[in-house]
Short mmCIF file of C-alpha atoms in Angstrom, two decimals:
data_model
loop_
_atom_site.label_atom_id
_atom_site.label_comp_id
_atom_site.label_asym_id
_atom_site.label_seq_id
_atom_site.Cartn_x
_atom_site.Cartn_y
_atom_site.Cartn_z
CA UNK P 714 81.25 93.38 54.05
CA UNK P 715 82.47 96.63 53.24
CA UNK P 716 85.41 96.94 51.16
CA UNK P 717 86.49 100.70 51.45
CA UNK P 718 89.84 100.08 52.29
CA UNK P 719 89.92 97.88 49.17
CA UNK P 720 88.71 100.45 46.90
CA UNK P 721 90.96 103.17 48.57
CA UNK P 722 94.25 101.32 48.41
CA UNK P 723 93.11 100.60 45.05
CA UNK P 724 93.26 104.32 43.71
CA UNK P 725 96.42 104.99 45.27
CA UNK P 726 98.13 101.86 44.24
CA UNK P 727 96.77 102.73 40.53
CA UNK P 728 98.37 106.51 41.25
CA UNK P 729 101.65 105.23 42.18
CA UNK P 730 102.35 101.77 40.03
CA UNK P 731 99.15 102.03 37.51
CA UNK P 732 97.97 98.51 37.07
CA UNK P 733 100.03 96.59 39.13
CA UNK P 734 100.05 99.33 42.07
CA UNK P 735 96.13 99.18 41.42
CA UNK P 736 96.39 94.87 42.15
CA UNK P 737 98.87 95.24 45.00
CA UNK P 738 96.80 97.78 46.46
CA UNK P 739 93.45 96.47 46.09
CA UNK P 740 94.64 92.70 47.80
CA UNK P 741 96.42 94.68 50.43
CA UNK P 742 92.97 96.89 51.39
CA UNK P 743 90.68 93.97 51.34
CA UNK P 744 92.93 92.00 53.83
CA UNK P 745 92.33 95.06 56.01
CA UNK P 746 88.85 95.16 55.06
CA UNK P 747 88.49 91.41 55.88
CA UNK P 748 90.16 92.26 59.01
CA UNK P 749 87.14 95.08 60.17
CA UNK P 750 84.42 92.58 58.82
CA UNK P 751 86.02 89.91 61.37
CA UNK P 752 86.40 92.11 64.50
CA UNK P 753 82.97 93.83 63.96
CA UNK P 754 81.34 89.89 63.22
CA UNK P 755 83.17 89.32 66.34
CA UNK P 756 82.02 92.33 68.45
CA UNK P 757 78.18 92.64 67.46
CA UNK P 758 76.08 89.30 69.23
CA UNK P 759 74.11 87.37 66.42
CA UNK P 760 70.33 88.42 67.02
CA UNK P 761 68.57 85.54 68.62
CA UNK P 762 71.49 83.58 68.71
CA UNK P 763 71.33 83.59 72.54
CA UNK P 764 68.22 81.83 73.50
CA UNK P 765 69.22 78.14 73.08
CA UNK P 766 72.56 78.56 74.99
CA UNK P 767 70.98 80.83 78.07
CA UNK P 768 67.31 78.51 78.47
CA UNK P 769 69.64 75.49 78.57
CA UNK P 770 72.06 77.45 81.13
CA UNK P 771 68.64 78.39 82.97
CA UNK P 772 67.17 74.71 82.98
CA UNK P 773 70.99 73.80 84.39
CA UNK P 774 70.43 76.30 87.48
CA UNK P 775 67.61 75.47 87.95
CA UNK P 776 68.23 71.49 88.25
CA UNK P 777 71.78 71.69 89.63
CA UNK P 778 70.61 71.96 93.60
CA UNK P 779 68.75 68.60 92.64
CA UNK P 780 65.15 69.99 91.72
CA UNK P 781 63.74 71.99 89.10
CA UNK P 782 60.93 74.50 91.43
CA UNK P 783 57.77 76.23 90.35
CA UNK P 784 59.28 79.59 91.28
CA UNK P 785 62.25 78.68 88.73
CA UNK P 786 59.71 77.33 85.92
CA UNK P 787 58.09 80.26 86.06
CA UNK P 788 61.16 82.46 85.70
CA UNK P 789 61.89 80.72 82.27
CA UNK P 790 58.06 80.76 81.26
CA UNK P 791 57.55 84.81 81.95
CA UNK P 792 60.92 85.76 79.86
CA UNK P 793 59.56 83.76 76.95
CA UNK P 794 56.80 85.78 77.29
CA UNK P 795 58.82 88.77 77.87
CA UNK P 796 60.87 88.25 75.22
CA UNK P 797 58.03 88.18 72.10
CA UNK P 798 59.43 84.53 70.97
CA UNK P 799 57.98 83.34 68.31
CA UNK P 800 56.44 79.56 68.58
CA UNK P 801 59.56 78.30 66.72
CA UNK P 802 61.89 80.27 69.23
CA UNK P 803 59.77 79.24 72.37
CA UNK P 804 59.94 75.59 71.33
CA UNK P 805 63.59 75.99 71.07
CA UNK P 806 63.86 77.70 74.96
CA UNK P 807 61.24 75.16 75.99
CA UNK P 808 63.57 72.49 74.43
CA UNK P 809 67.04 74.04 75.85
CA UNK P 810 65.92 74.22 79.26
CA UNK P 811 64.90 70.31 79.39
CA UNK P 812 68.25 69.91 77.66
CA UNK P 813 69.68 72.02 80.61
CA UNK P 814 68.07 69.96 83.18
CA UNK P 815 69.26 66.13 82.13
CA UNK P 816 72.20 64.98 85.03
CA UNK P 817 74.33 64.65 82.51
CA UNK P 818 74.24 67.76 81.16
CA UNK P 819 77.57 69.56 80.90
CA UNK P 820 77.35 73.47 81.06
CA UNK P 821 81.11 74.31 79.96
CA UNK P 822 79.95 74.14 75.99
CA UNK P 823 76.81 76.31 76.89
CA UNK P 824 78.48 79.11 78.76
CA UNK P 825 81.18 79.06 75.89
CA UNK P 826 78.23 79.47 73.09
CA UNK P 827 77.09 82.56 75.49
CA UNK P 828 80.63 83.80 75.43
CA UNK P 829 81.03 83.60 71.60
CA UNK P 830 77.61 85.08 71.28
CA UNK P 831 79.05 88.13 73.65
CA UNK P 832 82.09 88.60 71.81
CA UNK P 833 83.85 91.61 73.14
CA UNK P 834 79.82 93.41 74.73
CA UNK P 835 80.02 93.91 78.14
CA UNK P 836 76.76 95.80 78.06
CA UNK P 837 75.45 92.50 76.60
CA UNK P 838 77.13 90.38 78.90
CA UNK P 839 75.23 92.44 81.68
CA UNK P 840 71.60 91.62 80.65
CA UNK P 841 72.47 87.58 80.20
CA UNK P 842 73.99 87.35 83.98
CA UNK P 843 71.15 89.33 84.96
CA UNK P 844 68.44 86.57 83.56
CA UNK P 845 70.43 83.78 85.10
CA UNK P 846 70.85 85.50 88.84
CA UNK P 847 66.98 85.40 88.42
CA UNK P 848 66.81 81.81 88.20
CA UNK P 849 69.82 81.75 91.18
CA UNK P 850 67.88 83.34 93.33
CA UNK P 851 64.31 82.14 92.80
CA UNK P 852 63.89 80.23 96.15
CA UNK P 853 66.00 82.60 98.16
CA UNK P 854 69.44 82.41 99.36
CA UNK P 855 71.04 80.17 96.42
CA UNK P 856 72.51 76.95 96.83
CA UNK P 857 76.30 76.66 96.41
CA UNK P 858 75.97 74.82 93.56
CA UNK P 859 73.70 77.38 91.68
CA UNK P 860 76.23 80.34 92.53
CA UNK P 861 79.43 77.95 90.83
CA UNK P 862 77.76 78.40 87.85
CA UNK P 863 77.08 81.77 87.99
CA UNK P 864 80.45 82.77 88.58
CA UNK P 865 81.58 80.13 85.90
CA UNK P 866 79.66 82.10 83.44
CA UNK P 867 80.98 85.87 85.07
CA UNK P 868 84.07 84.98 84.62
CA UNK P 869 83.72 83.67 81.18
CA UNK P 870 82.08 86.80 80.29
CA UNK P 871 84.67 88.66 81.89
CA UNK P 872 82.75 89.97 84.92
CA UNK P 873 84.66 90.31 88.18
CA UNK P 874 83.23 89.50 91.67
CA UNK P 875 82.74 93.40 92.60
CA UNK P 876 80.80 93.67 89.08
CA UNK P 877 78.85 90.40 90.07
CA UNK P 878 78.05 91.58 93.56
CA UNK P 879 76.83 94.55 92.28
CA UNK P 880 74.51 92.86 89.95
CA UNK P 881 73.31 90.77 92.59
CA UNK P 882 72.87 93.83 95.38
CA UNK P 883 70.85 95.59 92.53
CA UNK P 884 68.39 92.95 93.31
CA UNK P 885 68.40 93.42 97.03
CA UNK P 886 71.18 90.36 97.94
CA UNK P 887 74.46 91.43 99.85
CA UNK P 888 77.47 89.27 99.06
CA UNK P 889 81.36 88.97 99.90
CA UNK P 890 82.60 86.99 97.27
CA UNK P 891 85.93 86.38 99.10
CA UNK P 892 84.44 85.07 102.54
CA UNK P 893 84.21 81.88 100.93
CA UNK P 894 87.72 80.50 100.48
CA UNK P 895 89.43 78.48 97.50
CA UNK P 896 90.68 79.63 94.89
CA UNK P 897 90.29 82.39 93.96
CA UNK P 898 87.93 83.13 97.22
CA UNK P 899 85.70 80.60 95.84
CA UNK P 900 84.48 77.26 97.75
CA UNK P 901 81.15 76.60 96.68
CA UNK P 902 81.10 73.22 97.12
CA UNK P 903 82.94 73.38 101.21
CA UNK P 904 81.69 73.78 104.33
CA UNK P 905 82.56 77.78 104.54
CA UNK P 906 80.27 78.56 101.98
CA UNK P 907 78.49 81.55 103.07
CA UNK P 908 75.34 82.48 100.35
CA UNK P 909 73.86 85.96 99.26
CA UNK P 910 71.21 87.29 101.77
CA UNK P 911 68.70 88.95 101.24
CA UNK P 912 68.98 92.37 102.68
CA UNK P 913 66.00 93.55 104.41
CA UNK P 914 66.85 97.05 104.46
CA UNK P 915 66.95 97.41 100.34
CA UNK P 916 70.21 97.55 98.06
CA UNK P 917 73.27 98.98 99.80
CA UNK P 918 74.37 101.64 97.36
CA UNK P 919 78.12 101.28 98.12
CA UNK P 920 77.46 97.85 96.76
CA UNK P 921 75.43 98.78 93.87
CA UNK P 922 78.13 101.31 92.60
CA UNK P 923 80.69 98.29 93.43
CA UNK P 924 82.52 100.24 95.81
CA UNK P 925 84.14 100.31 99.56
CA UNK P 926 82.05 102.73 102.25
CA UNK P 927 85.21 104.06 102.85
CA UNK P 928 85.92 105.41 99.11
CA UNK P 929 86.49 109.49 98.28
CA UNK P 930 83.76 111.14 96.49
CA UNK P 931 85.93 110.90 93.45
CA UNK P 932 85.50 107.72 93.44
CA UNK P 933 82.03 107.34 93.98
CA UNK P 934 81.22 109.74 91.10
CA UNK P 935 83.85 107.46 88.52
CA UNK P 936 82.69 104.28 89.71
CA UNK P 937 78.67 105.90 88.73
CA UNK P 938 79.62 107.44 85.32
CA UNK P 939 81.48 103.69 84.33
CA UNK P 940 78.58 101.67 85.55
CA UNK P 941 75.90 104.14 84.02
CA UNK P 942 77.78 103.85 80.68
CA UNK P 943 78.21 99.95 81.07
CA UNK P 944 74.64 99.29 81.96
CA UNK P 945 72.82 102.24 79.80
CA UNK P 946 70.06 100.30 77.53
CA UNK P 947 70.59 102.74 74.99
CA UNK P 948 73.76 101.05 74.28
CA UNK P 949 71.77 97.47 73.88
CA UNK P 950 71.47 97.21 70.12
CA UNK P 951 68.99 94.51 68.75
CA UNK P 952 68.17 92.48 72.39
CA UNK P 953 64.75 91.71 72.70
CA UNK P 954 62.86 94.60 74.58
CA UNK P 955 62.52 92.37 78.23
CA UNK P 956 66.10 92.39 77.97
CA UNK P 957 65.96 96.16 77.51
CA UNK P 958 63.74 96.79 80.75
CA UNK P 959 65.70 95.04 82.66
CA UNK P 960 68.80 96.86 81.85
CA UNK P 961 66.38 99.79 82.38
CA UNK P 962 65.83 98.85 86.29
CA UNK P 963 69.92 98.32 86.56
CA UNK P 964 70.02 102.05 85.55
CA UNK P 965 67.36 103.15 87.98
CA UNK P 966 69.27 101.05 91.05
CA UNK P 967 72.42 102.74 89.70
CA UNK P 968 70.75 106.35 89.70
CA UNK P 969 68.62 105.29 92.72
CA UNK P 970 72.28 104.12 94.55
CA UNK P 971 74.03 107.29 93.21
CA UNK P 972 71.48 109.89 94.51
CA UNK P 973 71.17 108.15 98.16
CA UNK P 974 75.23 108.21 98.44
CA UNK P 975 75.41 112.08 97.00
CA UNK P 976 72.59 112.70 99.83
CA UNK P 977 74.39 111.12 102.50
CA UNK P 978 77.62 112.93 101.72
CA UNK P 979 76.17 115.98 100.06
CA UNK P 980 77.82 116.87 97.29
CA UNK P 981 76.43 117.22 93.66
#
């Protein structure tokens, strides 16, 4: 921990009240300085300290339609990989995902560990839904009960539907979040459930940039520089470097989007 403001209100206390201005001043600093060390411990994601709570989130996709599939095995299998774990770490994932897959398994305390793990990152949050909309959409247009916990964890992490269909139209899938009813235009588990398809004809760059068709060109150029700053790997500290690519590829749909919307309109 860093204890300048301790040291700081230190000298000045000893300035004004010697000794005892030097005591008051010193305790007063190093509550601020406790302070900092909390918010930063708060803000900056423990390295590593993601993988149990996402492969058991993963393994819970995976099994929550009723079957755990090749495709989705795979998915877990190749980001290990991807990842560089260690054998300890891998026999943790390995271990979390079985964990994820048992019927009883409740996934409330696992997106919670991925929230605390987030802290206040949205650019972290970013590469975590991205590994889990893998697993969503491994077999295709996903199951109701695979997109309730997706949107569980979004809007644990703070992600809103646009930012979430955005996410998912980078990888080629449109989606209205609020053609489905319920609360909060949510009904997964109803009969007007209406999944992500696949779009044949390649992301829709209104939807990548998370806006309407119908928005001003000042609008299309904010909602680009706050995406492009959100998603920006250079802002991804110590994640693993799969992680990193894949926040790479989000950039290059967000540049691709950008440059096919400033061509259609033509402006610069």
């Amino acid at each position: 921990m860093n204890f300048g403001y301790t040291l700081w209100f230190g000298f000045f206390g000893l300035l004004i009240g010697h000794l005892p201005g030097a005591i008051t001043g010193a305790v007063i600093g190093f509550v601020f300085d406790n302070l900092r060390h909390s918010q930063r411990k708060q803000a900056t994601p423990e390295a590593g300290g993601f993988i149990g709570p996402l492969f058991a989130l993963l393994g819970a996709v995976a099994k929550s339609d009723g079957r755990v599939s090749e495709a989705e095995i795979a998915i877990a299998e190749r980001m290990m990989t991807r990842m560089g774990l260690d054998s300890a770490q891998r026999q943790q994932a390995i271990a979390s995902f079985n964990a994820g897959k048992q019927p009883e398994f409740d996934v409330a305390p696992t997106i919670e560990d991925l929230r605390r793990w987030a802290g206040l990152r949205r650019d972290h949050a970013f590469p975590v839904l991205d590994v889990v909309i893998d697993t969503v959409i491994a077999e295709g247009n996903p199951p109701p009960e695979k997109m309730a916990i997706l949107h569980q964890l979004a809007f644990a992490l703070r992600v809103s539907d646009m930012e979430l269909m955005a996410l998912m139209a980078m990888k080629g899938y449109a989606w209205n979040a609020g053609s489905t009813g319920g609360r909060g235009g949510h009904n997964y588990g109803g009969g007007g459930y209406v999944p992500p398809q696949r779009n044949t004809h390649g992301p829709d760059p209104y939807a990548v940039l998370g806006i309407e068709r119908s928005a001003d060109d000042r609008a299309v150029k904010r909602a680009y520089r706050k995406l492009i700053s959100e998603h920006h790997p250079d802002r991804l500290g110590d994640l693993p470097e799969a992680m990193r690519k894949q926040a790479e590829a989000r950039a290059s749909e967000i540049n691709a989007a950008y440059e096919r919307i400033k061509a259609e309109r033509g402006f610069k």
